[in-house]
Amino acid sequence: MASSVLRYDQLIDTALKGVVREALRQIQETGLPGSHHIYVTFSTHYPGVDIPEFLQKKYPAEMTIVLQHQFWNLEVGNDNFAVSLSFNDNRERLHVPFAAVTAFADPSVNFELQFQLIVQDAQTPSPTASSSNSSKQLDRKEPGAASADPSVGDDNNVVALDIFRKD
């Protein structure tokens, strides 16, 4: 008899990515209300991420984009979103699967979700939980600001979860 395990970590991850998707859908339909502005951090090497080559070279691991005043053509699907942003006075189209998102924040209301990508094998990164709703102070990054992630690119499949434990 095969044993099965309920993967609550994946259920939580899916639910929280749904929050990201629905927030972006509302922005797509009605725009950003008031002083809201959104930071989305994603893994640039995740399968399905489609960004211009110069951005891939500049941010080989992770990139943070800001949706505030100058973004265009936000399109939100079930599994991904696409948006046009200005880089060096040129509009560029970015396509990002929700599975590639590692952080989502709205500093105007001190809201943040964090996700970790865990590499199951050498070629296929997959999102799993380790998601947390955090009220810590947000780093204020500019559009296109990259976050250093020392775990990306190594063959270590172990992720310490101690930082997510509550005292």
PDB file of C-alpha atoms in Angstrom:
ATOM      1  CA  MET A   1       0.000   0.000   0.000  1.00  0.00           C
ATOM      2  CA  ALA A   2       1.500   3.315  -1.068  1.00  0.00           C
ATOM      3  CA  SER A   3       1.748   5.950   1.592  1.00  0.00           C
ATOM      4  CA  SER A   4       0.782   9.488   0.789  1.00  0.00           C
ATOM      5  CA  VAL A   5       1.662  12.621   2.635  1.00  0.00           C
ATOM      6  CA  LEU A   6      -0.363  15.791   2.606  1.00  0.00           C
ATOM      7  CA  ARG A   7       2.044  18.494   1.433  1.00  0.00           C
ATOM      8  CA  TYR A   8       0.804  21.391   3.540  1.00  0.00           C
ATOM      9  CA  ASP A   9       3.851  23.404   2.530  1.00  0.00           C
ATOM     10  CA  GLN A  10       2.761  23.246  -1.099  1.00  0.00           C
ATOM     11  CA  LEU A  11      -0.869  23.988  -0.207  1.00  0.00           C
ATOM     12  CA  ILE A  12       0.205  27.108   1.691  1.00  0.00           C
ATOM     13  CA  ASP A  13       2.493  28.167  -1.141  1.00  0.00           C
ATOM     14  CA  THR A  14      -0.324  27.790  -3.664  1.00  0.00           C
ATOM     15  CA  ALA A  15      -2.732  29.766  -1.484  1.00  0.00           C
ATOM     16  CA  LEU A  16      -0.278  32.627  -0.929  1.00  0.00           C
ATOM     17  CA  LYS A  17       0.654  32.773  -4.615  1.00  0.00           C
ATOM     18  CA  GLY A  18      -3.108  33.140  -5.155  1.00  0.00           C
ATOM     19  CA  VAL A  19      -2.985  36.321  -3.062  1.00  0.00           C
ATOM     20  CA  VAL A  20      -0.266  37.661  -5.376  1.00  0.00           C
ATOM     21  CA  ARG A  21      -2.276  36.705  -8.471  1.00  0.00           C
ATOM     22  CA  GLU A  22      -5.500  38.298  -7.190  1.00  0.00           C
ATOM     23  CA  ALA A  23      -3.751  41.504  -6.100  1.00  0.00           C
ATOM     24  CA  LEU A  24      -2.190  41.835  -9.554  1.00  0.00           C
ATOM     25  CA  ARG A  25      -5.559  41.120 -11.192  1.00  0.00           C
ATOM     26  CA  GLN A  26      -7.155  43.935  -9.211  1.00  0.00           C
ATOM     27  CA  ILE A  27      -4.326  46.257 -10.256  1.00  0.00           C
ATOM     28  CA  GLN A  28      -4.801  45.151 -13.869  1.00  0.00           C
ATOM     29  CA  GLU A  29      -8.515  45.981 -13.722  1.00  0.00           C
ATOM     30  CA  THR A  30      -8.577  49.184 -11.659  1.00  0.00           C
ATOM     31  CA  GLY A  31      -4.994  50.404 -11.320  1.00  0.00           C
ATOM     32  CA  LEU A  32      -3.152  51.089  -8.087  1.00  0.00           C
ATOM     33  CA  PRO A  33      -5.300  52.869  -5.515  1.00  0.00           C
ATOM     34  CA  GLY A  34      -3.922  55.705  -3.401  1.00  0.00           C
ATOM     35  CA  SER A  35      -0.296  55.370  -2.376  1.00  0.00           C
ATOM     36  CA  HIS A  36      -0.047  51.623  -3.019  1.00  0.00           C
ATOM     37  CA  HIS A  37       3.040  50.429  -4.842  1.00  0.00           C
ATOM     38  CA  ILE A  38       4.133  46.864  -5.390  1.00  0.00           C
ATOM     39  CA  TYR A  39       7.542  45.209  -5.265  1.00  0.00           C
ATOM     40  CA  VAL A  40       7.802  41.829  -6.985  1.00  0.00           C
ATOM     41  CA  THR A  41      11.021  39.849  -6.669  1.00  0.00           C
ATOM     42  CA  PHE A  42      11.525  36.820  -8.884  1.00  0.00           C
ATOM     43  CA  SER A  43      14.154  34.306  -9.892  1.00  0.00           C
ATOM     44  CA  THR A  44      15.460  35.332 -13.314  1.00  0.00           C
ATOM     45  CA  HIS A  45      16.645  31.817 -14.175  1.00  0.00           C
ATOM     46  CA  TYR A  46      13.377  30.038 -13.363  1.00  0.00           C
ATOM     47  CA  PRO A  47      11.858  28.167 -16.350  1.00  0.00           C
ATOM     48  CA  GLY A  48       9.337  30.343 -18.163  1.00  0.00           C
ATOM     49  CA  VAL A  49      10.807  33.688 -17.081  1.00  0.00           C
ATOM     50  CA  ASP A  50      11.192  35.799 -20.212  1.00  0.00           C
ATOM     51  CA  ILE A  51      13.112  39.048 -19.774  1.00  0.00           C
ATOM     52  CA  PRO A  52      15.415  40.952 -22.135  1.00  0.00           C
ATOM     53  CA  GLU A  53      18.939  39.572 -22.431  1.00  0.00           C
ATOM     54  CA  PHE A  54      20.576  42.678 -20.932  1.00  0.00           C
ATOM     55  CA  LEU A  55      18.453  42.266 -17.789  1.00  0.00           C
ATOM     56  CA  GLN A  56      19.278  38.558 -17.611  1.00  0.00           C
ATOM     57  CA  LYS A  57      22.983  39.458 -17.699  1.00  0.00           C
ATOM     58  CA  LYS A  58      22.612  42.263 -15.157  1.00  0.00           C
ATOM     59  CA  TYR A  59      20.465  40.160 -12.780  1.00  0.00           C
ATOM     60  CA  PRO A  60      21.509  36.526 -13.304  1.00  0.00           C
ATOM     61  CA  ALA A  61      19.865  35.234 -10.108  1.00  0.00           C
ATOM     62  CA  GLU A  62      17.073  37.491  -8.886  1.00  0.00           C
ATOM     63  CA  MET A  63      15.432  40.770  -9.830  1.00  0.00           C
ATOM     64  CA  THR A  64      12.997  43.118  -8.108  1.00  0.00           C
ATOM     65  CA  ILE A  65      10.553  45.199 -10.112  1.00  0.00           C
ATOM     66  CA  VAL A  66       8.342  48.000  -8.830  1.00  0.00           C
ATOM     67  CA  LEU A  67       4.808  48.629 -10.027  1.00  0.00           C
ATOM     68  CA  GLN A  68       3.995  52.210  -9.162  1.00  0.00           C
ATOM     69  CA  HIS A  69       3.829  55.074 -11.648  1.00  0.00           C
ATOM     70  CA  GLN A  70       5.380  53.781 -14.859  1.00  0.00           C
ATOM     71  CA  PHE A  71       4.194  50.332 -15.811  1.00  0.00           C
ATOM     72  CA  TRP A  72       2.050  49.396 -18.785  1.00  0.00           C
ATOM     73  CA  ASN A  73       0.014  46.522 -20.157  1.00  0.00           C
ATOM     74  CA  LEU A  74      -0.155  44.429 -16.995  1.00  0.00           C
ATOM     75  CA  GLU A  75      -1.646  41.082 -17.990  1.00  0.00           C
ATOM     76  CA  VAL A  76      -2.357  38.485 -15.324  1.00  0.00           C
ATOM     77  CA  GLY A  77      -2.984  34.842 -16.168  1.00  0.00           C
ATOM     78  CA  ASN A  78      -3.541  31.816 -13.968  1.00  0.00           C
ATOM     79  CA  ASP A  79       0.116  30.794 -13.950  1.00  0.00           C
ATOM     80  CA  ASN A  80       2.017  33.969 -14.846  1.00  0.00           C
ATOM     81  CA  PHE A  81       1.922  37.693 -15.374  1.00  0.00           C
ATOM     82  CA  ALA A  82       3.435  40.036 -17.930  1.00  0.00           C
ATOM     83  CA  VAL A  83       4.151  43.734 -17.666  1.00  0.00           C
ATOM     84  CA  SER A  84       5.982  46.419 -19.618  1.00  0.00           C
ATOM     85  CA  LEU A  85       8.469  48.568 -17.712  1.00  0.00           C
ATOM     86  CA  SER A  86      10.872  51.311 -18.722  1.00  0.00           C
ATOM     87  CA  PHE A  87      14.608  50.556 -18.665  1.00  0.00           C
ATOM     88  CA  ASN A  88      16.977  53.229 -20.002  1.00  0.00           C
ATOM     89  CA  ASP A  89      14.012  55.043 -21.583  1.00  0.00           C
ATOM     90  CA  ASN A  90      12.950  51.897 -23.472  1.00  0.00           C
ATOM     91  CA  ARG A  91       9.823  49.892 -22.716  1.00  0.00           C
ATOM     92  CA  GLU A  92      10.611  46.243 -22.180  1.00  0.00           C
ATOM     93  CA  ARG A  93       8.171  43.354 -21.733  1.00  0.00           C
ATOM     94  CA  LEU A  94       8.704  40.919 -18.861  1.00  0.00           C
ATOM     95  CA  HIS A  95       6.901  37.573 -18.488  1.00  0.00           C
ATOM     96  CA  VAL A  96       7.094  35.968 -15.044  1.00  0.00           C
ATOM     97  CA  PRO A  97       5.532  32.683 -13.865  1.00  0.00           C
ATOM     98  CA  PHE A  98       4.058  32.965 -10.368  1.00  0.00           C
ATOM     99  CA  ALA A  99       6.203  29.954  -9.448  1.00  0.00           C
ATOM    100  CA  ALA A 100       9.296  32.165  -9.987  1.00  0.00           C
ATOM    101  CA  VAL A 101       8.148  34.847  -7.519  1.00  0.00           C
ATOM    102  CA  THR A 102      10.255  34.910  -4.346  1.00  0.00           C
ATOM    103  CA  ALA A 103       8.772  38.029  -2.710  1.00  0.00           C
ATOM    104  CA  PHE A 104       5.754  40.291  -3.037  1.00  0.00           C
ATOM    105  CA  ALA A 105       5.387  43.482  -1.031  1.00  0.00           C
ATOM    106  CA  ASP A 106       3.262  46.590  -0.721  1.00  0.00           C
ATOM    107  CA  PRO A 107       5.285  48.925   1.531  1.00  0.00           C
ATOM    108  CA  SER A 108       2.436  51.446   1.713  1.00  0.00           C
ATOM    109  CA  VAL A 109       0.548  49.057   4.002  1.00  0.00           C
ATOM    110  CA  ASN A 110       3.582  47.198   5.401  1.00  0.00           C
ATOM    111  CA  PHE A 111       2.579  43.933   3.688  1.00  0.00           C
ATOM    112  CA  GLU A 112       5.073  41.342   2.510  1.00  0.00           C
ATOM    113  CA  LEU A 113       5.026  37.721   1.421  1.00  0.00           C
ATOM    114  CA  GLN A 114       8.220  35.751   0.938  1.00  0.00           C
ATOM    115  CA  PHE A 115       8.647  32.501  -0.941  1.00  0.00           C
ATOM    116  CA  GLN A 116      11.678  30.286  -1.348  1.00  0.00           C
ATOM    117  CA  LEU A 117      12.540  28.252  -4.392  1.00  0.00           C
ATOM    118  CA  ILE A 118      13.947  24.866  -3.513  1.00  0.00           C
ATOM    119  CA  VAL A 119      15.815  22.913  -6.157  1.00  0.00           C
ATOM    120  CA  GLN A 120      14.563  19.327  -6.133  1.00  0.00           C
ATOM    121  CA  ASP A 121      17.102  18.166  -8.656  1.00  0.00           C
ATOM    122  CA  ALA A 122      19.882  19.852 -10.565  1.00  0.00           C
ATOM    123  CA  GLN A 123      17.613  21.092 -13.348  1.00  0.00           C
ATOM    124  CA  THR A 124      14.122  21.689 -12.000  1.00  0.00           C
ATOM    125  CA  PRO A 125      13.541  24.383  -9.416  1.00  0.00           C
ATOM    126  CA  SER A 126      10.179  24.139  -7.751  1.00  0.00           C
ATOM    127  CA  PRO A 127       8.461  26.451  -5.341  1.00  0.00           C
ATOM    128  CA  THR A 128       7.606  25.108  -1.940  1.00  0.00           C
ATOM    129  CA  ALA A 129       6.368  26.705   1.176  1.00  0.00           C
ATOM    130  CA  SER A 130       8.580  28.481   3.584  1.00  0.00           C
ATOM    131  CA  SER A 131       6.296  31.321   2.764  1.00  0.00           C
ATOM    132  CA  SER A 132       5.695  33.842   5.441  1.00  0.00           C
ATOM    133  CA  ASN A 133       3.710  36.985   5.899  1.00  0.00           C
ATOM    134  CA  SER A 134       6.258  39.250   7.470  1.00  0.00           C
ATOM    135  CA  SER A 135       5.948  42.620   9.096  1.00  0.00           C
ATOM    136  CA  LYS A 136       9.677  43.299   9.065  1.00  0.00           C
ATOM    137  CA  GLN A 137      10.935  46.582   7.666  1.00  0.00           C
ATOM    138  CA  LEU A 138      11.126  46.457   3.888  1.00  0.00           C
ATOM    139  CA  ASP A 139      14.228  47.292   1.913  1.00  0.00           C
ATOM    140  CA  ARG A 140      13.321  50.135  -0.418  1.00  0.00           C
ATOM    141  CA  LYS A 141      14.604  48.987  -3.815  1.00  0.00           C
ATOM    142  CA  GLU A 142      14.417  50.811  -7.071  1.00  0.00           C
ATOM    143  CA  PRO A 143      12.954  49.220 -10.207  1.00  0.00           C
ATOM    144  CA  GLY A 144      15.263  46.527 -11.454  1.00  0.00           C
ATOM    145  CA  ALA A 145      17.202  46.312  -8.210  1.00  0.00           C
ATOM    146  CA  ALA A 146      18.652  42.863  -7.728  1.00  0.00           C
ATOM    147  CA  SER A 147      18.800  40.912  -4.524  1.00  0.00           C
ATOM    148  CA  ALA A 148      21.824  38.792  -3.810  1.00  0.00           C
ATOM    149  CA  ASP A 149      20.909  35.182  -3.106  1.00  0.00           C
ATOM    150  CA  PRO A 150      23.963  33.127  -2.210  1.00  0.00           C
ATOM    151  CA  SER A 151      22.041  29.842  -2.455  1.00  0.00           C
ATOM    152  CA  VAL A 152      21.176  30.265  -6.131  1.00  0.00           C
ATOM    153  CA  GLY A 153      23.385  28.317  -8.460  1.00  0.00           C
ATOM    154  CA  ASP A 154      24.908  25.951  -5.939  1.00  0.00           C
ATOM    155  CA  ASP A 155      24.117  22.256  -5.669  1.00  0.00           C
ATOM    156  CA  ASN A 156      23.027  22.458  -2.043  1.00  0.00           C
ATOM    157  CA  ASN A 157      19.451  21.207  -1.702  1.00  0.00           C
ATOM    158  CA  VAL A 158      19.187  21.949   2.014  1.00  0.00           C
ATOM    159  CA  VAL A 159      17.326  25.046   3.149  1.00  0.00           C
ATOM    160  CA  ALA A 160      17.450  26.155   6.779  1.00  0.00           C
ATOM    161  CA  LEU A 161      13.959  26.998   7.984  1.00  0.00           C
ATOM    162  CA  ASP A 162      15.054  28.391  11.354  1.00  0.00           C
ATOM    163  CA  ILE A 163      14.629  31.972  10.160  1.00  0.00           C
ATOM    164  CA  PHE A 164      10.899  31.360   9.706  1.00  0.00           C
ATOM    165  CA  ARG A 165      10.295  30.006  13.215  1.00  0.00           C
ATOM    166  CA  LYS A 166       8.563  32.202  15.730  1.00  0.00           C
ATOM    167  CA  ASP A 167      10.162  32.469  19.151  1.00  0.00           C
TER     168      ASP A 167
END
